Amino acid sequence: EIVLTQSPATLSLSPGERATLSCRASQSVSNYLAWYQQKPGQAPRLLIYDASNRATGVPARFSGSGSGTDFALTISSLEPEDFAVYYCQQRSSWPLTFGQGTKVEIK
Amino acid sequence: QLQLQESGPGLVKPSETLSLTCTVSGGSIISSTHYWGWIRQPPGKGLEYIGSMYFYGTTYYNPSLKSRVTISVDTSKNQFSLKLNSVTASDTAVYYCARQFKDWFDSWGQGTLVTVSS
């Protein structure tokens, strides 16, 4: 099973700042990595798939990068609605696995 | 617009079977390009993949749960279901159903909390 390790666990930032979240895989997943956003009481929402492709309706301030074992999700300028928990997920091998999440909180 | 809705008991006794149904509306479960999956999230914790199925019956289960899980489909009702037997308190979680496209979960139900307690 591929383990995904996200860092940091919590990111404290102010609106307008740039956020960079990391996801590291225990073995190469090529570019088969996605990012999800989850707000309290809501289901996760797909943001990025195949490492760098934005899902339908996702604002351009969200971008994904990386390949192999190291990936990043960047939010170029945080909006108030971006404060949430973010998860990465790999589909390189079964079972599908998720990272433990990074919480982006208001500083 | 595609919508998924989980339904089932919110309370299950230890050692019994958890049964949930996901009703799909705004689209057909009979799709050559999508799988249909279940994911769970214990309170305050992260996401765990449970398993998936294709409309004609092919299933994939997380090995950590495989011995206890069954996912099935009812195409006549546009529904798919989850059964998890021999539950314990560690199975307490919000259970989500979702549509899979290339193994990405691109549409989710709102989730339903299932508590395992006597």
PDB file of N, CA, C and O in Angstrom, chain B residues 18-93:
ATOM      1  N   LEU B  18     -23.522  -3.324   8.976  1.00  0.00           N
ATOM      2  CA  LEU B  18     -23.818  -1.964   8.533  1.00  0.00           C
ATOM      3  C   LEU B  18     -24.273  -2.046   7.079  1.00  0.00           C
ATOM      4  O   LEU B  18     -23.596  -2.662   6.243  1.00  0.00           O
ATOM      5  N   SER B  19     -25.422  -1.447   6.780  1.00  0.00           N
ATOM      6  CA  SER B  19     -25.950  -1.463   5.406  1.00  0.00           C
ATOM      7  C   SER B  19     -26.324  -0.053   4.984  1.00  0.00           C
ATOM      8  O   SER B  19     -27.123   0.604   5.652  1.00  0.00           O
ATOM      9  N   LEU B  20     -25.742   0.390   3.881  1.00  0.00           N
ATOM     10  CA  LEU B  20     -26.028   1.713   3.337  1.00  0.00           C
ATOM     11  C   LEU B  20     -26.329   1.607   1.850  1.00  0.00           C
ATOM     12  O   LEU B  20     -25.808   0.736   1.159  1.00  0.00           O
ATOM     13  N   THR B  21     -27.151   2.530   1.397  1.00  0.00           N
ATOM     14  CA  THR B  21     -27.495   2.613  -0.027  1.00  0.00           C
ATOM     15  C   THR B  21     -27.178   4.000  -0.538  1.00  0.00           C
ATOM     16  O   THR B  21     -27.370   4.994   0.179  1.00  0.00           O
ATOM     17  N   CYS B  22     -26.692   4.068  -1.746  1.00  0.00           N
ATOM     18  CA  CYS B  22     -26.434   5.338  -2.415  1.00  0.00           C
ATOM     19  C   CYS B  22     -27.349   5.433  -3.631  1.00  0.00           C
ATOM     20  O   CYS B  22     -27.292   4.577  -4.531  1.00  0.00           O
ATOM     21  N   THR B  23     -28.186   6.452  -3.630  1.00  0.00           N
ATOM     22  CA  THR B  23     -29.095   6.676  -4.756  1.00  0.00           C
ATOM     23  C   THR B  23     -28.515   7.756  -5.668  1.00  0.00           C
ATOM     24  O   THR B  23     -28.187   8.853  -5.196  1.00  0.00           O
ATOM     25  N   VAL B  24     -28.393   7.430  -6.927  1.00  0.00           N
ATOM     26  CA  VAL B  24     -27.826   8.348  -7.908  1.00  0.00           C
ATOM     27  C   VAL B  24     -28.960   8.980  -8.719  1.00  0.00           C
ATOM     28  O   VAL B  24     -29.834   8.276  -9.228  1.00  0.00           O
ATOM     29  N   SER B  25     -28.942  10.300  -8.805  1.00  0.00           N
ATOM     30  CA  SER B  25     -29.935  11.010  -9.617  1.00  0.00           C
ATOM     31  C   SER B  25     -29.237  11.999 -10.534  1.00  0.00           C
ATOM     32  O   SER B  25     -28.107  12.403 -10.282  1.00  0.00           O
ATOM     33  N   GLY B  26     -29.918  12.363 -11.613  1.00  0.00           N
ATOM     34  CA  GLY B  26     -29.325  13.287 -12.570  1.00  0.00           C
ATOM     35  C   GLY B  26     -28.336  12.624 -13.504  1.00  0.00           C
ATOM     36  O   GLY B  26     -27.608  13.319 -14.226  1.00  0.00           O
ATOM     37  N   GLY B  27     -28.294  11.310 -13.496  1.00  0.00           N
ATOM     38  CA  GLY B  27     -27.387  10.571 -14.368  1.00  0.00           C
ATOM     39  C   GLY B  27     -27.577   9.085 -14.136  1.00  0.00           C
ATOM     40  O   GLY B  27     -28.164   8.675 -13.131  1.00  0.00           O
ATOM     41  N   SER B  28     -27.075   8.267 -15.061  1.00  0.00           N
ATOM     42  CA  SER B  28     -27.250   6.826 -14.944  1.00  0.00           C
ATOM     43  C   SER B  28     -26.043   6.162 -14.314  1.00  0.00           C
ATOM     44  O   SER B  28     -24.896   6.528 -14.580  1.00  0.00           O
ATOM     45  N   ILE B  29     -26.337   5.170 -13.485  1.00  0.00           N
ATOM     46  CA  ILE B  29     -25.279   4.375 -12.878  1.00  0.00           C
ATOM     47  C   ILE B  29     -24.655   3.444 -13.912  1.00  0.00           C
ATOM     48  O   ILE B  29     -23.565   2.918 -13.709  1.00  0.00           O
ATOM     49  N   ILE B  30     -25.367   3.250 -15.019  1.00  0.00           N
ATOM     50  CA  ILE B  30     -24.850   2.423 -16.116  1.00  0.00           C
ATOM     51  C   ILE B  30     -23.965   3.319 -16.967  1.00  0.00           C
ATOM     52  O   ILE B  30     -24.443   4.091 -17.798  1.00  0.00           O
ATOM     53  N   SER B  31     -22.690   3.240 -16.716  1.00  0.00           N
ATOM     54  CA  SER B  31     -21.733   4.109 -17.387  1.00  0.00           C
ATOM     55  C   SER B  31     -20.489   3.323 -17.740  1.00  0.00           C
ATOM     56  O   SER B  31     -19.969   2.588 -16.908  1.00  0.00           O
ATOM     57  N   SER B  32     -20.025   3.492 -18.944  1.00  0.00           N
ATOM     58  CA  SER B  32     -18.818   2.792 -19.371  1.00  0.00           C
ATOM     59  C   SER B  32     -17.556   3.486 -18.873  1.00  0.00           C
ATOM     60  O   SER B  32     -16.464   2.947 -18.993  1.00  0.00           O
ATOM     61  N   THR B  33     -17.705   4.675 -18.320  1.00  0.00           N
ATOM     62  CA  THR B  33     -16.521   5.449 -17.941  1.00  0.00           C
ATOM     63  C   THR B  33     -16.399   5.699 -16.448  1.00  0.00           C
ATOM     64  O   THR B  33     -15.432   6.320 -16.002  1.00  0.00           O
ATOM     65  N   HIS B  34     -17.354   5.241 -15.673  1.00  0.00           N
ATOM     66  CA  HIS B  34     -17.323   5.533 -14.241  1.00  0.00           C
ATOM     67  C   HIS B  34     -17.468   4.277 -13.393  1.00  0.00           C
ATOM     68  O   HIS B  34     -18.178   3.341 -13.751  1.00  0.00           O
ATOM     69  N   TYR B  35     -16.770   4.308 -12.277  1.00  0.00           N
ATOM     70  CA  TYR B  35     -16.989   3.370 -11.192  1.00  0.00           C
ATOM     71  C   TYR B  35     -17.759   4.111 -10.108  1.00  0.00           C
ATOM     72  O   TYR B  35     -17.915   5.341 -10.155  1.00  0.00           O
ATOM     73  N   TRP B  36     -18.218   3.349  -9.131  1.00  0.00           N
ATOM     74  CA  TRP B  36     -18.977   3.929  -8.024  1.00  0.00           C
ATOM     75  C   TRP B  36     -18.369   3.403  -6.728  1.00  0.00           C
ATOM     76  O   TRP B  36     -18.206   2.202  -6.570  1.00  0.00           O
ATOM     77  N   GLY B  37     -18.025   4.326  -5.832  1.00  0.00           N
ATOM     78  CA  GLY B  37     -17.235   3.917  -4.685  1.00  0.00           C
ATOM     79  C   GLY B  37     -17.772   4.380  -3.348  1.00  0.00           C
ATOM     80  O   GLY B  37     -18.690   5.202  -3.255  1.00  0.00           O
ATOM     81  N   TRP B  38     -17.168   3.819  -2.305  1.00  0.00           N
ATOM     82  CA  TRP B  38     -17.465   4.182  -0.919  1.00  0.00           C
ATOM     83  C   TRP B  38     -16.167   4.581  -0.221  1.00  0.00           C
ATOM     84  O   TRP B  38     -15.132   3.922  -0.379  1.00  0.00           O
ATOM     85  N   ILE B  39     -16.251   5.640   0.552  1.00  0.00           N
ATOM     86  CA  ILE B  39     -15.134   6.168   1.338  1.00  0.00           C
ATOM     87  C   ILE B  39     -15.710   6.481   2.720  1.00  0.00           C
ATOM     88  O   ILE B  39     -16.861   6.883   2.844  1.00  0.00           O
ATOM     89  N   ARG B  40     -14.898   6.331   3.747  1.00  0.00           N
ATOM     90  CA  ARG B  40     -15.374   6.681   5.084  1.00  0.00           C
ATOM     91  C   ARG B  40     -14.386   7.584   5.788  1.00  0.00           C
ATOM     92  O   ARG B  40     -13.198   7.652   5.415  1.00  0.00           O
ATOM     93  N   GLN B  41     -14.893   8.270   6.822  1.00  0.00           N
ATOM     94  CA  GLN B  41     -14.083   9.225   7.569  1.00  0.00           C
ATOM     95  C   GLN B  41     -14.483   9.163   9.033  1.00  0.00           C
ATOM     96  O   GLN B  41     -15.532   9.694   9.417  1.00  0.00           O
ATOM     97  N   PRO B  42     -13.661   8.548   9.881  1.00  0.00           N
ATOM     98  CA  PRO B  42     -13.948   8.557  11.319  1.00  0.00           C
ATOM     99  C   PRO B  42     -13.986   9.990  11.831  1.00  0.00           C
ATOM    100  O   PRO B  42     -13.304  10.869  11.274  1.00  0.00           O
ATOM    101  N   PRO B  43     -14.762  10.247  12.871  1.00  0.00           N
ATOM    102  CA  PRO B  43     -14.881  11.614  13.389  1.00  0.00           C
ATOM    103  C   PRO B  43     -13.527  12.253  13.672  1.00  0.00           C
ATOM    104  O   PRO B  43     -12.698  11.673  14.381  1.00  0.00           O
ATOM    105  N   GLY B  44     -13.287  13.406  13.080  1.00  0.00           N
ATOM    106  CA  GLY B  44     -12.054  14.142  13.305  1.00  0.00           C
ATOM    107  C   GLY B  44     -10.821  13.578  12.640  1.00  0.00           C
ATOM    108  O   GLY B  44      -9.704  14.044  12.893  1.00  0.00           O
ATOM    109  N   LYS B  45     -11.008  12.584  11.774  1.00  0.00           N
ATOM    110  CA  LYS B  45      -9.854  11.930  11.151  1.00  0.00           C
ATOM    111  C   LYS B  45      -9.907  12.050   9.623  1.00  0.00           C
ATOM    112  O   LYS B  45     -10.734  12.769   9.066  1.00  0.00           O
ATOM    113  N   GLY B  46      -9.007  11.344   8.971  1.00  0.00           N
ATOM    114  CA  GLY B  46      -8.881  11.433   7.525  1.00  0.00           C
ATOM    115  C   GLY B  46      -9.765  10.448   6.781  1.00  0.00           C
ATOM    116  O   GLY B  46     -10.604   9.762   7.355  1.00  0.00           O
ATOM    117  N   LEU B  47      -9.551  10.387   5.477  1.00  0.00           N
ATOM    118  CA  LEU B  47     -10.382   9.603   4.576  1.00  0.00           C
ATOM    119  C   LEU B  47      -9.801   8.206   4.351  1.00  0.00           C
ATOM    120  O   LEU B  47      -8.583   8.054   4.191  1.00  0.00           O
ATOM    121  N   GLU B  48     -10.676   7.213   4.321  1.00  0.00           N
ATOM    122  CA  GLU B  48     -10.264   5.835   4.058  1.00  0.00           C
ATOM    123  C   GLU B  48     -11.113   5.269   2.922  1.00  0.00           C
ATOM    124  O   GLU B  48     -12.338   5.264   2.985  1.00  0.00           O
ATOM    125  N   TYR B  49     -10.438   4.771   1.901  1.00  0.00           N
ATOM    126  CA  TYR B  49     -11.128   4.140   0.770  1.00  0.00           C
ATOM    127  C   TYR B  49     -11.624   2.753   1.186  1.00  0.00           C
ATOM    128  O   TYR B  49     -10.871   1.967   1.764  1.00  0.00           O
ATOM    129  N   ILE B  50     -12.906   2.487   0.894  1.00  0.00           N
ATOM    130  CA  ILE B  50     -13.494   1.193   1.243  1.00  0.00           C
ATOM    131  C   ILE B  50     -13.517   0.260   0.036  1.00  0.00           C
ATOM    132  O   ILE B  50     -13.070  -0.889   0.110  1.00  0.00           O
ATOM    133  N   GLY B  51     -14.059   0.722  -1.068  1.00  0.00           N
ATOM    134  CA  GLY B  51     -14.144  -0.122  -2.252  1.00  0.00           C
ATOM    135  C   GLY B  51     -14.980   0.517  -3.340  1.00  0.00           C
ATOM    136  O   GLY B  51     -15.571   1.581  -3.143  1.00  0.00           O
ATOM    137  N   SER B  52     -15.001  -0.148  -4.506  1.00  0.00           N
ATOM    138  CA  SER B  52     -15.707   0.382  -5.670  1.00  0.00           C
ATOM    139  C   SER B  52     -16.322  -0.745  -6.474  1.00  0.00           C
ATOM    140  O   SER B  52     -15.921  -1.904  -6.342  1.00  0.00           O
ATOM    141  N   MET B  53     -17.263  -0.334  -7.350  1.00  0.00           N
ATOM    142  CA  MET B  53     -17.778  -1.313  -8.283  1.00  0.00           C
ATOM    143  C   MET B  53     -18.122  -0.682  -9.606  1.00  0.00           C
ATOM    144  O   MET B  53     -18.358   0.526  -9.693  1.00  0.00           O
ATOM    145  N   TYR B  54     -18.104  -1.496 -10.642  1.00  0.00           N
ATOM    146  CA  TYR B  54     -18.542  -1.138 -11.977  1.00  0.00           C
ATOM    147  C   TYR B  54     -19.969  -1.607 -12.117  1.00  0.00           C
ATOM    148  O   TYR B  54     -20.367  -2.555 -11.446  1.00  0.00           O
ATOM    149  N   PHE B  55     -20.747  -0.992 -13.011  1.00  0.00           N
ATOM    150  CA  PHE B  55     -22.182  -1.269 -13.032  1.00  0.00           C
ATOM    151  C   PHE B  55     -22.504  -2.724 -13.349  1.00  0.00           C
ATOM    152  O   PHE B  55     -23.536  -3.239 -12.910  1.00  0.00           O
ATOM    153  N   TYR B  56     -21.634  -3.420 -14.082  1.00  0.00           N
ATOM    154  CA  TYR B  56     -21.953  -4.808 -14.400  1.00  0.00           C
ATOM    155  C   TYR B  56     -21.421  -5.789 -13.359  1.00  0.00           C
ATOM    156  O   TYR B  56     -21.548  -6.996 -13.537  1.00  0.00           O
ATOM    157  N   GLY B  57     -20.844  -5.257 -12.264  1.00  0.00           N
ATOM    158  CA  GLY B  57     -20.579  -6.139 -11.141  1.00  0.00           C
ATOM    159  C   GLY B  57     -19.155  -6.291 -10.681  1.00  0.00           C
ATOM    160  O   GLY B  57     -18.910  -6.794  -9.590  1.00  0.00           O
ATOM    161  N   THR B  58     -18.193  -5.844 -11.485  1.00  0.00           N
ATOM    162  CA  THR B  58     -16.792  -5.943 -11.039  1.00  0.00           C
ATOM    163  C   THR B  58     -16.581  -5.095  -9.796  1.00  0.00           C
ATOM    164  O   THR B  58     -17.030  -3.948  -9.741  1.00  0.00           O
ATOM    165  N   THR B  59     -15.942  -5.695  -8.791  1.00  0.00           N
ATOM    166  CA  THR B  59     -15.723  -4.969  -7.541  1.00  0.00           C
ATOM    167  C   THR B  59     -14.252  -4.943  -7.156  1.00  0.00           C
ATOM    168  O   THR B  59     -13.481  -5.829  -7.526  1.00  0.00           O
ATOM    169  N   TYR B  60     -13.869  -3.909  -6.398  1.00  0.00           N
ATOM    170  CA  TYR B  60     -12.540  -3.767  -5.839  1.00  0.00           C
ATOM    171  C   TYR B  60     -12.704  -3.343  -4.392  1.00  0.00           C
ATOM    172  O   TYR B  60     -13.416  -2.385  -4.106  1.00  0.00           O
ATOM    173  N   TYR B  61     -12.035  -4.029  -3.497  1.00  0.00           N
ATOM    174  CA  TYR B  61     -12.150  -3.725  -2.081  1.00  0.00           C
ATOM    175  C   TYR B  61     -10.774  -3.424  -1.492  1.00  0.00           C
ATOM    176  O   TYR B  61      -9.770  -4.025  -1.880  1.00  0.00           O
ATOM    177  N   ASN B  62     -10.762  -2.523  -0.515  1.00  0.00           N
ATOM    178  CA  ASN B  62      -9.548  -2.274   0.237  1.00  0.00           C
ATOM    179  C   ASN B  62      -9.187  -3.557   0.992  1.00  0.00           C
ATOM    180  O   ASN B  62     -10.026  -4.089   1.722  1.00  0.00           O
ATOM    181  N   PRO B  63      -7.966  -4.050   0.833  1.00  0.00           N
ATOM    182  CA  PRO B  63      -7.595  -5.293   1.529  1.00  0.00           C
ATOM    183  C   PRO B  63      -7.809  -5.233   3.042  1.00  0.00           C
ATOM    184  O   PRO B  63      -8.086  -6.256   3.664  1.00  0.00           O
ATOM    185  N   SER B  64      -7.727  -4.038   3.600  1.00  0.00           N
ATOM    186  CA  SER B  64      -7.888  -3.909   5.057  1.00  0.00           C
ATOM    187  C   SER B  64      -9.318  -4.209   5.496  1.00  0.00           C
ATOM    188  O   SER B  64      -9.567  -4.484   6.668  1.00  0.00           O
ATOM    189  N   LEU B  65     -10.260  -4.165   4.566  1.00  0.00           N
ATOM    190  CA  LEU B  65     -11.671  -4.390   4.893  1.00  0.00           C
ATOM    191  C   LEU B  65     -12.287  -5.526   4.082  1.00  0.00           C
ATOM    192  O   LEU B  65     -13.446  -5.887   4.306  1.00  0.00           O
ATOM    193  N   LYS B  66     -11.505  -6.077   3.151  1.00  0.00           N
ATOM    194  CA  LYS B  66     -12.044  -6.990   2.148  1.00  0.00           C
ATOM    195  C   LYS B  66     -12.851  -8.148   2.713  1.00  0.00           C
ATOM    196  O   LYS B  66     -13.870  -8.551   2.158  1.00  0.00           O
ATOM    197  N   SER B  67     -12.419  -8.677   3.848  1.00  0.00           N
ATOM    198  CA  SER B  67     -13.102  -9.849   4.397  1.00  0.00           C
ATOM    199  C   SER B  67     -14.490  -9.521   4.943  1.00  0.00           C
ATOM    200  O   SER B  67     -15.304 -10.414   5.173  1.00  0.00           O
ATOM    201  N   ARG B  68     -14.779  -8.220   5.124  1.00  0.00           N
ATOM    202  CA  ARG B  68     -16.048  -7.833   5.751  1.00  0.00           C
ATOM    203  C   ARG B  68     -16.964  -7.020   4.825  1.00  0.00           C
ATOM    204  O   ARG B  68     -18.079  -6.696   5.220  1.00  0.00           O
ATOM    205  N   VAL B  69     -16.478  -6.678   3.637  1.00  0.00           N
ATOM    206  CA  VAL B  69     -17.197  -5.729   2.778  1.00  0.00           C
ATOM    207  C   VAL B  69     -17.839  -6.405   1.578  1.00  0.00           C
ATOM    208  O   VAL B  69     -17.236  -7.289   0.953  1.00  0.00           O
ATOM    209  N   THR B  70     -19.042  -5.935   1.244  1.00  0.00           N
ATOM    210  CA  THR B  70     -19.684  -6.297  -0.022  1.00  0.00           C
ATOM    211  C   THR B  70     -20.314  -5.034  -0.618  1.00  0.00           C
ATOM    212  O   THR B  70     -21.031  -4.316   0.071  1.00  0.00           O
ATOM    213  N   ILE B  71     -20.002  -4.770  -1.868  1.00  0.00           N
ATOM    214  CA  ILE B  71     -20.628  -3.664  -2.603  1.00  0.00           C
ATOM    215  C   ILE B  71     -21.422  -4.273  -3.752  1.00  0.00           C
ATOM    216  O   ILE B  71     -20.906  -5.139  -4.470  1.00  0.00           O
ATOM    217  N   SER B  72     -22.647  -3.819  -3.903  1.00  0.00           N
ATOM    218  CA  SER B  72     -23.512  -4.361  -4.956  1.00  0.00           C
ATOM    219  C   SER B  72     -24.254  -3.234  -5.645  1.00  0.00           C
ATOM    220  O   SER B  72     -24.287  -2.092  -5.161  1.00  0.00           O
ATOM    221  N   VAL B  73     -24.872  -3.535  -6.781  1.00  0.00           N
ATOM    222  CA  VAL B  73     -25.567  -2.516  -7.561  1.00  0.00           C
ATOM    223  C   VAL B  73     -26.961  -2.992  -7.920  1.00  0.00           C
ATOM    224  O   VAL B  73     -27.202  -4.194  -8.096  1.00  0.00           O
ATOM    225  N   ASP B  74     -27.890  -2.034  -7.977  1.00  0.00           N
ATOM    226  CA  ASP B  74     -29.241  -2.286  -8.466  1.00  0.00           C
ATOM    227  C   ASP B  74     -29.496  -1.273  -9.584  1.00  0.00           C
ATOM    228  O   ASP B  74     -29.888  -0.137  -9.316  1.00  0.00           O
ATOM    229  N   THR B  75     -29.246  -1.689 -10.805  1.00  0.00           N
ATOM    230  CA  THR B  75     -29.361  -0.753 -11.921  1.00  0.00           C
ATOM    231  C   THR B  75     -30.806  -0.309 -12.145  1.00  0.00           C
ATOM    232  O   THR B  75     -31.040   0.797 -12.617  1.00  0.00           O
ATOM    233  N   SER B  76     -31.770  -1.144 -11.776  1.00  0.00           N
ATOM    234  CA  SER B  76     -33.182  -0.787 -11.979  1.00  0.00           C
ATOM    235  C   SER B  76     -33.583   0.398 -11.093  1.00  0.00           C
ATOM    236  O   SER B  76     -34.500   1.142 -11.426  1.00  0.00           O
ATOM    237  N   LYS B  77     -32.893   0.538  -9.959  1.00  0.00           N
ATOM    238  CA  LYS B  77     -33.183   1.645  -9.036  1.00  0.00           C
ATOM    239  C   LYS B  77     -32.117   2.742  -9.102  1.00  0.00           C
ATOM    240  O   LYS B  77     -32.204   3.732  -8.372  1.00  0.00           O
ATOM    241  N   ASN B  78     -31.117   2.559  -9.938  1.00  0.00           N
ATOM    242  CA  ASN B  78     -29.993   3.513 -10.036  1.00  0.00           C
ATOM    243  C   ASN B  78     -29.324   3.701  -8.664  1.00  0.00           C
ATOM    244  O   ASN B  78     -29.055   4.829  -8.223  1.00  0.00           O
ATOM    245  N   GLN B  79     -29.094   2.576  -7.999  1.00  0.00           N
ATOM    246  CA  GLN B  79     -28.518   2.596  -6.656  1.00  0.00           C
ATOM    247  C   GLN B  79     -27.356   1.601  -6.565  1.00  0.00           C
ATOM    248  O   GLN B  79     -27.303   0.621  -7.302  1.00  0.00           O
ATOM    249  N   PHE B  80     -26.454   1.892  -5.635  1.00  0.00           N
ATOM    250  CA  PHE B  80     -25.467   0.895  -5.244  1.00  0.00           C
ATOM    251  C   PHE B  80     -25.373   0.879  -3.726  1.00  0.00           C
ATOM    252  O   PHE B  80     -25.743   1.853  -3.069  1.00  0.00           O
ATOM    253  N   SER B  81     -24.929  -0.244  -3.198  1.00  0.00           N
ATOM    254  CA  SER B  81     -25.030  -0.450  -1.762  1.00  0.00           C
ATOM    255  C   SER B  81     -23.726  -0.947  -1.160  1.00  0.00           C
ATOM    256  O   SER B  81     -22.880  -1.520  -1.839  1.00  0.00           O
ATOM    257  N   LEU B  82     -23.612  -0.723   0.150  1.00  0.00           N
ATOM    258  CA  LEU B  82     -22.460  -1.148   0.926  1.00  0.00           C
ATOM    259  C   LEU B  82     -22.946  -1.993   2.096  1.00  0.00           C
ATOM    260  O   LEU B  82     -23.898  -1.605   2.783  1.00  0.00           O
ATOM    261  N   LYS B  83     -22.323  -3.119   2.295  1.00  0.00           N
ATOM    262  CA  LYS B  83     -22.546  -3.910   3.507  1.00  0.00           C
ATOM    263  C   LYS B  83     -21.198  -4.163   4.159  1.00  0.00           C
ATOM    264  O   LYS B  83     -20.246  -4.589   3.487  1.00  0.00           O
ATOM    265  N   LEU B  84     -21.129  -3.894   5.453  1.00  0.00           N
ATOM    266  CA  LEU B  84     -19.922  -4.124   6.235  1.00  0.00           C
ATOM    267  C   LEU B  84     -20.336  -4.937   7.452  1.00  0.00           C
ATOM    268  O   LEU B  84     -21.118  -4.464   8.281  1.00  0.00           O
ATOM    269  N   ASN B  85     -19.837  -6.168   7.534  1.00  0.00           N
ATOM    270  CA  ASN B  85     -20.308  -7.012   8.627  1.00  0.00           C
ATOM    271  C   ASN B  85     -19.346  -7.026   9.809  1.00  0.00           C
ATOM    272  O   ASN B  85     -18.236  -6.487   9.745  1.00  0.00           O
ATOM    273  N   SER B  86     -19.824  -7.588  10.887  1.00  0.00           N
ATOM    274  CA  SER B  86     -19.041  -7.721  12.134  1.00  0.00           C
ATOM    275  C   SER B  86     -18.446  -6.389  12.567  1.00  0.00           C
ATOM    276  O   SER B  86     -17.251  -6.289  12.845  1.00  0.00           O
ATOM    277  N   VAL B  87     -19.273  -5.364  12.628  1.00  0.00           N
ATOM    278  CA  VAL B  87     -18.761  -4.027  12.924  1.00  0.00           C
ATOM    279  C   VAL B  87     -18.349  -3.897  14.390  1.00  0.00           C
ATOM    280  O   VAL B  87     -18.871  -4.584  15.282  1.00  0.00           O
ATOM    281  N   THR B  88     -17.389  -2.999  14.610  1.00  0.00           N
ATOM    282  CA  THR B  88     -16.941  -2.612  15.953  1.00  0.00           C
ATOM    283  C   THR B  88     -16.972  -1.093  16.044  1.00  0.00           C
ATOM    284  O   THR B  88     -17.243  -0.399  15.059  1.00  0.00           O
ATOM    285  N   ALA B  89     -16.641  -0.589  17.204  1.00  0.00           N
ATOM    286  CA  ALA B  89     -16.648   0.861  17.414  1.00  0.00           C
ATOM    287  C   ALA B  89     -15.715   1.581  16.442  1.00  0.00           C
ATOM    288  O   ALA B  89     -15.963   2.735  16.062  1.00  0.00           O
ATOM    289  N   SER B  90     -14.680   0.915  15.996  1.00  0.00           N
ATOM    290  CA  SER B  90     -13.730   1.539  15.069  1.00  0.00           C
ATOM    291  C   SER B  90     -14.323   1.749  13.672  1.00  0.00           C
ATOM    292  O   SER B  90     -13.714   2.412  12.833  1.00  0.00           O
ATOM    293  N   ASP B  91     -15.493   1.190  13.422  1.00  0.00           N
ATOM    294  CA  ASP B  91     -16.186   1.406  12.143  1.00  0.00           C
ATOM    295  C   ASP B  91     -17.094   2.634  12.198  1.00  0.00           C
ATOM    296  O   ASP B  91     -17.729   2.976  11.194  1.00  0.00           O
ATOM    297  N   THR B  92     -17.163   3.294  13.344  1.00  0.00           N
ATOM    298  CA  THR B  92     -17.923   4.528  13.454  1.00  0.00           C
ATOM    299  C   THR B  92     -17.289   5.593  12.567  1.00  0.00           C
ATOM    300  O   THR B  92     -16.091   5.883  12.701  1.00  0.00           O
ATOM    301  N   ALA B  93     -18.073   6.153  11.666  1.00  0.00           N
ATOM    302  CA  ALA B  93     -17.520   7.095  10.696  1.00  0.00           C
ATOM    303  C   ALA B  93     -18.639   7.751   9.905  1.00  0.00           C
ATOM    304  O   ALA B  93     -19.786   7.290   9.935  1.00  0.00           O
TER     305      ALA B  93
END
